[in-house]
Tab-separated table of C-alpha atoms in Angstrom:
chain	number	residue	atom	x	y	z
A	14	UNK	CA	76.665	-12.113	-45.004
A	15	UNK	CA	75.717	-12.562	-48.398
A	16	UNK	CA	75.978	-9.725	-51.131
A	17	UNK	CA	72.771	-8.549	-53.052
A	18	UNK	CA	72.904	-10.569	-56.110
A	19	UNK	CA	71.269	-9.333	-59.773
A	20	UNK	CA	69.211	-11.064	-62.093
A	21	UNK	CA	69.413	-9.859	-66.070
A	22	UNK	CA	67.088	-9.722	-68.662
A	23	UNK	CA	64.005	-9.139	-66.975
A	24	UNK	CA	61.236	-6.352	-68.055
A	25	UNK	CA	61.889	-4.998	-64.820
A	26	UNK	CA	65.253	-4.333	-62.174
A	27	UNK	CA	65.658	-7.482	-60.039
A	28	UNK	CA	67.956	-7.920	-57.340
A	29	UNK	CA	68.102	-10.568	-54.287
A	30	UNK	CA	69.509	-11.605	-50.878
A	31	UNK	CA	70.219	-14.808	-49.728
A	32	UNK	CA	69.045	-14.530	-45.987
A	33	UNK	CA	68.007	-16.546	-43.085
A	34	UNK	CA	68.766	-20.160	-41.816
A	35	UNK	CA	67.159	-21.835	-44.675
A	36	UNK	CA	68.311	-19.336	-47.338
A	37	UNK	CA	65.561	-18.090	-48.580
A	38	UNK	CA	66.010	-15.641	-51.150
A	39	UNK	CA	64.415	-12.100	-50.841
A	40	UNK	CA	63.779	-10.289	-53.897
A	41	UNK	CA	63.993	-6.193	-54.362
A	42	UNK	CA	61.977	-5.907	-57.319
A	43	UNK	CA	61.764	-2.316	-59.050
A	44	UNK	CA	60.086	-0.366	-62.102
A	45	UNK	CA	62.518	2.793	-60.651
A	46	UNK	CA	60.379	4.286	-58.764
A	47	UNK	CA	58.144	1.484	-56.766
A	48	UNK	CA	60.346	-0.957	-54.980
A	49	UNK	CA	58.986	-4.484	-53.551
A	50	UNK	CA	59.940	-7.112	-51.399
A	51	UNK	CA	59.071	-10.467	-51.414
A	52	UNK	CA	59.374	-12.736	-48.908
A	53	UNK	CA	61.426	-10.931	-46.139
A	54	UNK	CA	62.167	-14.048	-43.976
A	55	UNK	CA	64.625	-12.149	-41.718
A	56	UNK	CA	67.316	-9.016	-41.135
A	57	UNK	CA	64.389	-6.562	-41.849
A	58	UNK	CA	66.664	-3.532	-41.372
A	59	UNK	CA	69.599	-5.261	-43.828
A	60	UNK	CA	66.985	-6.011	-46.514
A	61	UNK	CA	65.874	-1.752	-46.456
A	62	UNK	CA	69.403	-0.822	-46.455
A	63	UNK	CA	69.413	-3.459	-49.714
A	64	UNK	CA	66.428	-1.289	-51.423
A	65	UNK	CA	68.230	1.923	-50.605
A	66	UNK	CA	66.220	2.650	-47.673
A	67	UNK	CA	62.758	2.423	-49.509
A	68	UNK	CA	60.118	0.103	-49.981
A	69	UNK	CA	57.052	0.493	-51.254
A	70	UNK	CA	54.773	-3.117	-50.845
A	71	UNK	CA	55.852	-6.318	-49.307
A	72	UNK	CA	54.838	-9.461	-51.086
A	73	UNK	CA	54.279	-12.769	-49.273
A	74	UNK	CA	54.194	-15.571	-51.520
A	75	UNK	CA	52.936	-18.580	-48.859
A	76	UNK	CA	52.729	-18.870	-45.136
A	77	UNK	CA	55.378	-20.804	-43.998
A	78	UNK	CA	57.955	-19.130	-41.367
A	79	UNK	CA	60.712	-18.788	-43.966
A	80	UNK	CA	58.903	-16.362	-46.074
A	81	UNK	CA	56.913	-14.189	-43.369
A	82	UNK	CA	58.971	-13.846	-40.480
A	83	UNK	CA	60.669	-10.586	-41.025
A	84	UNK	CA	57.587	-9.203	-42.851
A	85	UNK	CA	56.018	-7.425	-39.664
A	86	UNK	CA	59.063	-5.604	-38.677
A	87	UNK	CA	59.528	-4.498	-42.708
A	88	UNK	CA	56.107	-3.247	-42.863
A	89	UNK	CA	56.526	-1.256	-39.651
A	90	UNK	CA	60.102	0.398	-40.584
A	91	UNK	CA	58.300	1.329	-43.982
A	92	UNK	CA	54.905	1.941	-43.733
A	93	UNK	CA	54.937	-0.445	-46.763
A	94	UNK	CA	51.250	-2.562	-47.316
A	95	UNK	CA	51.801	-5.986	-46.715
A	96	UNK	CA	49.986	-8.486	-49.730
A	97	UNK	CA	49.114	-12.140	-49.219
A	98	UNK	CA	46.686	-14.486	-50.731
A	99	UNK	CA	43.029	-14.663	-49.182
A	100	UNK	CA	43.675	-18.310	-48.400
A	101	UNK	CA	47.005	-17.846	-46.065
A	102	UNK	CA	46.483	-14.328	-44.585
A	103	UNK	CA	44.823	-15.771	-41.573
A	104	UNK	CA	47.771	-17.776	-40.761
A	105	UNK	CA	50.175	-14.766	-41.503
A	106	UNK	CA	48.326	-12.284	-39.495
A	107	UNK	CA	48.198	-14.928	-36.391
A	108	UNK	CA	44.250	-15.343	-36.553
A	109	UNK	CA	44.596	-19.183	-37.068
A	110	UNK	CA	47.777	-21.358	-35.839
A	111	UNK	CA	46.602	-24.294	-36.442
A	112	UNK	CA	49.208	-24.928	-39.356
A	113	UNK	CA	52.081	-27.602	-39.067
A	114	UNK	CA	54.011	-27.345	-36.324
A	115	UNK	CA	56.586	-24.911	-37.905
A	116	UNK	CA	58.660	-22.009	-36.025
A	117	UNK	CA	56.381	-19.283	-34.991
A	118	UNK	CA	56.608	-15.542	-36.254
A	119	UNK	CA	55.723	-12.362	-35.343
A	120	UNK	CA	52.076	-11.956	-37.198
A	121	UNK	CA	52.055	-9.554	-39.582
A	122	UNK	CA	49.154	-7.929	-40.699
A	123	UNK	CA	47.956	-8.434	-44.377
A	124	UNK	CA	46.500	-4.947	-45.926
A	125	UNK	CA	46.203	-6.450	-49.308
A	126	UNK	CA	44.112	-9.734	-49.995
A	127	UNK	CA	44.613	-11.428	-53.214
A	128	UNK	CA	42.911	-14.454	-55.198
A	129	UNK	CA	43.701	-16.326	-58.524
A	130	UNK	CA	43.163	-13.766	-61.384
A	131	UNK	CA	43.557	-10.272	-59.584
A	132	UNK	CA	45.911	-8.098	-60.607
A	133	UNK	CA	48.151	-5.839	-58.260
A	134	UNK	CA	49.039	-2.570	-59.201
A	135	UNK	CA	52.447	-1.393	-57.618
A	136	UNK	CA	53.816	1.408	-59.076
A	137	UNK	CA	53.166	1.022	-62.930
A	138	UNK	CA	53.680	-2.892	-62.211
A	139	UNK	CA	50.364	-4.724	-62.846
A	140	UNK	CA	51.002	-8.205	-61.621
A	141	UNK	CA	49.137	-10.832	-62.257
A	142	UNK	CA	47.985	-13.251	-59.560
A	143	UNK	CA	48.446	-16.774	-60.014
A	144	UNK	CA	46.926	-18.960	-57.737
A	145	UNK	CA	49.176	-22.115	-57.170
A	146	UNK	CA	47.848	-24.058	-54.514
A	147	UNK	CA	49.510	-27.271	-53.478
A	148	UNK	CA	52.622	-26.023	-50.822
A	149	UNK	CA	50.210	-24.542	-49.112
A	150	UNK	CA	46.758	-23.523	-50.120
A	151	UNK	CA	47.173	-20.003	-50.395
A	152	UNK	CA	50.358	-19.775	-52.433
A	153	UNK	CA	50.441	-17.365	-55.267
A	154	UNK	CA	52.674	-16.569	-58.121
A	155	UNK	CA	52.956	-13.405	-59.706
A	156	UNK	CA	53.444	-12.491	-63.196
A	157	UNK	CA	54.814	-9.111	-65.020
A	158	UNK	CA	54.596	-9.002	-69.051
A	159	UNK	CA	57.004	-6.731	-70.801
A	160	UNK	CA	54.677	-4.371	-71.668
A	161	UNK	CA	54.106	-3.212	-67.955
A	162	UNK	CA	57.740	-3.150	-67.139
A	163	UNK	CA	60.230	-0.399	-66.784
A	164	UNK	CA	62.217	-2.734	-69.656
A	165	UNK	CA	60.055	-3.510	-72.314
A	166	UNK	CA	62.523	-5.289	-74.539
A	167	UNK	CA	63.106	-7.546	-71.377
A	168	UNK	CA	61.505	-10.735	-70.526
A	169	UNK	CA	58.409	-11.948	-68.418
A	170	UNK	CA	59.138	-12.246	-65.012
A	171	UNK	CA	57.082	-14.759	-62.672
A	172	UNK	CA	57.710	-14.464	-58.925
A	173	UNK	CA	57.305	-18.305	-57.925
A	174	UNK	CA	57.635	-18.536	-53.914
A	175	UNK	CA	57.758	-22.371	-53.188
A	176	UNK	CA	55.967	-23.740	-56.234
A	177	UNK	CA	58.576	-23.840	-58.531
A	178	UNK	CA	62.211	-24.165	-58.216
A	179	UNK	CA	65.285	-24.628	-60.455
A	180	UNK	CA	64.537	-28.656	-61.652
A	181	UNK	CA	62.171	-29.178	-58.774
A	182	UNK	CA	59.105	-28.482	-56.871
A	183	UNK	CA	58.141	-27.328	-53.544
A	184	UNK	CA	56.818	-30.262	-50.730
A	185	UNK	CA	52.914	-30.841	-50.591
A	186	UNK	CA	53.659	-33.229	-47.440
A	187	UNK	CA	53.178	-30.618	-45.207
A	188	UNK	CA	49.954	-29.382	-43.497
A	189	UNK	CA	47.432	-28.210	-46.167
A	190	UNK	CA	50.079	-29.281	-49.231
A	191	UNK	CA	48.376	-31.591	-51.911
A	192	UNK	CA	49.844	-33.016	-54.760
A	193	UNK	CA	46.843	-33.227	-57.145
A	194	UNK	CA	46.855	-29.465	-56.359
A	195	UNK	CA	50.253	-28.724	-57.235
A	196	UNK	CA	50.044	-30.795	-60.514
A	197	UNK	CA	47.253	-28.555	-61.344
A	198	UNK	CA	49.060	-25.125	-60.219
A	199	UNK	CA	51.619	-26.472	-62.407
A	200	UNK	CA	49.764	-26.797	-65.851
A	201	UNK	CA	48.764	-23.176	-65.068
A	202	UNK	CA	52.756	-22.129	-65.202
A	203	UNK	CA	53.065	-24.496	-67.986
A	204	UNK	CA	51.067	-22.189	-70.661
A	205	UNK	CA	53.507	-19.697	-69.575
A	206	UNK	CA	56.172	-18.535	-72.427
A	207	UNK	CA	59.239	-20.319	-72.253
A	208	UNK	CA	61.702	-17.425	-71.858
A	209	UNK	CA	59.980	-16.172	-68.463
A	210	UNK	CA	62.276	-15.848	-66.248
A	211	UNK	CA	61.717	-17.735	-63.024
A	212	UNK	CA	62.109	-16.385	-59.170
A	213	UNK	CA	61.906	-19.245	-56.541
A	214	UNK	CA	61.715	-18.995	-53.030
A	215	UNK	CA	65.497	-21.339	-52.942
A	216	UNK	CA	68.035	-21.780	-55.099
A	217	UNK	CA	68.866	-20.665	-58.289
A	218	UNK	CA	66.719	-18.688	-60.955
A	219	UNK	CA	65.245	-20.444	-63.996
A	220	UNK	CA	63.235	-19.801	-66.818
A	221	UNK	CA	59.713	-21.911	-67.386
A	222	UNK	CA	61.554	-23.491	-70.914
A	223	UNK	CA	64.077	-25.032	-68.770
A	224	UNK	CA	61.412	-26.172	-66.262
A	225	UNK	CA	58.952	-27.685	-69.413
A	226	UNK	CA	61.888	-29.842	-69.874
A	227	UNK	CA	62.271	-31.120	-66.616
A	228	UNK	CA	59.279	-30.121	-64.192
A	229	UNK	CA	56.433	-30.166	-66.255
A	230	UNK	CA	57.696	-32.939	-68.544
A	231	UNK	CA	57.792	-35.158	-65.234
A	232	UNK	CA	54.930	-33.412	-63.001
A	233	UNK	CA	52.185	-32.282	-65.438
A	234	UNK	CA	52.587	-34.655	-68.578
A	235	UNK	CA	54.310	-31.307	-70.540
A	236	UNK	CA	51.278	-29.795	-70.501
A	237	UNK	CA	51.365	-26.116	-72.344
């Protein structure tokens, strides 16, 4: 079992699990008083003992199994609303399974629809919605500036899901996944400031400097 790891400098408390078979990691994401998930693959009940036994609002970053299947049984041992982008929630909530052929999960149902350019108000977090379409067409990242954080001398934080990793990118071979997309979704994290910290769905954290060195230097021509 794998401890609940901490991430520093952020404007806001960040904490995360490893969990599941392809170790996904689960963020517990908190101003001090509003507490979200994101992406509960699996161990619903481990990941609410991890929050202290409260969670307010379950974010799902993409479709895929990895990142939705424990999200039904967290949203019914918390009462907490579940948010998805417009594009995916269909899948999530079971209304269309005609995805790739993927492990199925419980459907969860999606209380909160988002789109590119909405922001989310949990707690006093406003986060912004970044539509990043190219893993699958509905995948979002989310962005908190200092200013809206319980730590306003910390840094921005962008919740990333599959788009962005530590010196790579998430796979647009699968059903729905484009690479002209992603390339795009890209140069929309590029004009990002370079000490935002980074949260991907695998692997280690980044920031988006370290990433305009390698990611967009190679993916998106360094675009800013």
């Amino acid at each position: 079992m794998s401890q609940l790891l901490h991430v520093a400098g952020g404007c806001v408390s960040i904490e995360y699990l490893v969990v599941g078979m392809l170790e996904n990691n689960v963020y517990l994401i908190s101003d001090g008083a509003t507490t979200i998930a994101v992406d509960p693959t699996a161990e619903p009940q481990r990941i609410l003992e991890a929050a202290g036994g409260k969670i307010d609002a379950i974010v799902l970053t993409h479709r895929h199994f990895d990142h939705v299947g424990g999200a039904a049984d967290l949203r019914e041992l918390t009462g907490a609303p579940v948010i998805a982008s417009a594009a995916d929630a269909p899948y999530i909530c079971g209304e269309r399974t005609d995805a790739e052929p993927m492990p199925r999960w419980k459907p969860c149902p999606v209380d909160v629809v988002v789109s590119h350019g909405d922001v989310v108000e949990l707690g006093a977090m406003p986060w912004k919605v970044i539509g990043t379409p190219g893993h699958t067409p509905g995948s979002i990242c989310l962005l908190l500036a200092p200013q809206f954080g319980s730590n306003p001398d910390g840094v921005p934080v962008l919740i990333a899901g599959d788009t962005l990793f530590e010196a790579s990118i998430g796979r647009t071979d699968f059903s729905g996944g484009s690479m002209d997309d992603m390339v795009h979704s890209l140069k929309r994290l590029a004009t990002l400031p370079d000490e935002t910290i980074v949260l991907p769905g695998h692997g280690n954290t980044t920031t988006i400097g370290a990433e305009r060195q390698r990611v967009f230097a190679y993916y998106a021509g360094g675009a800013r």
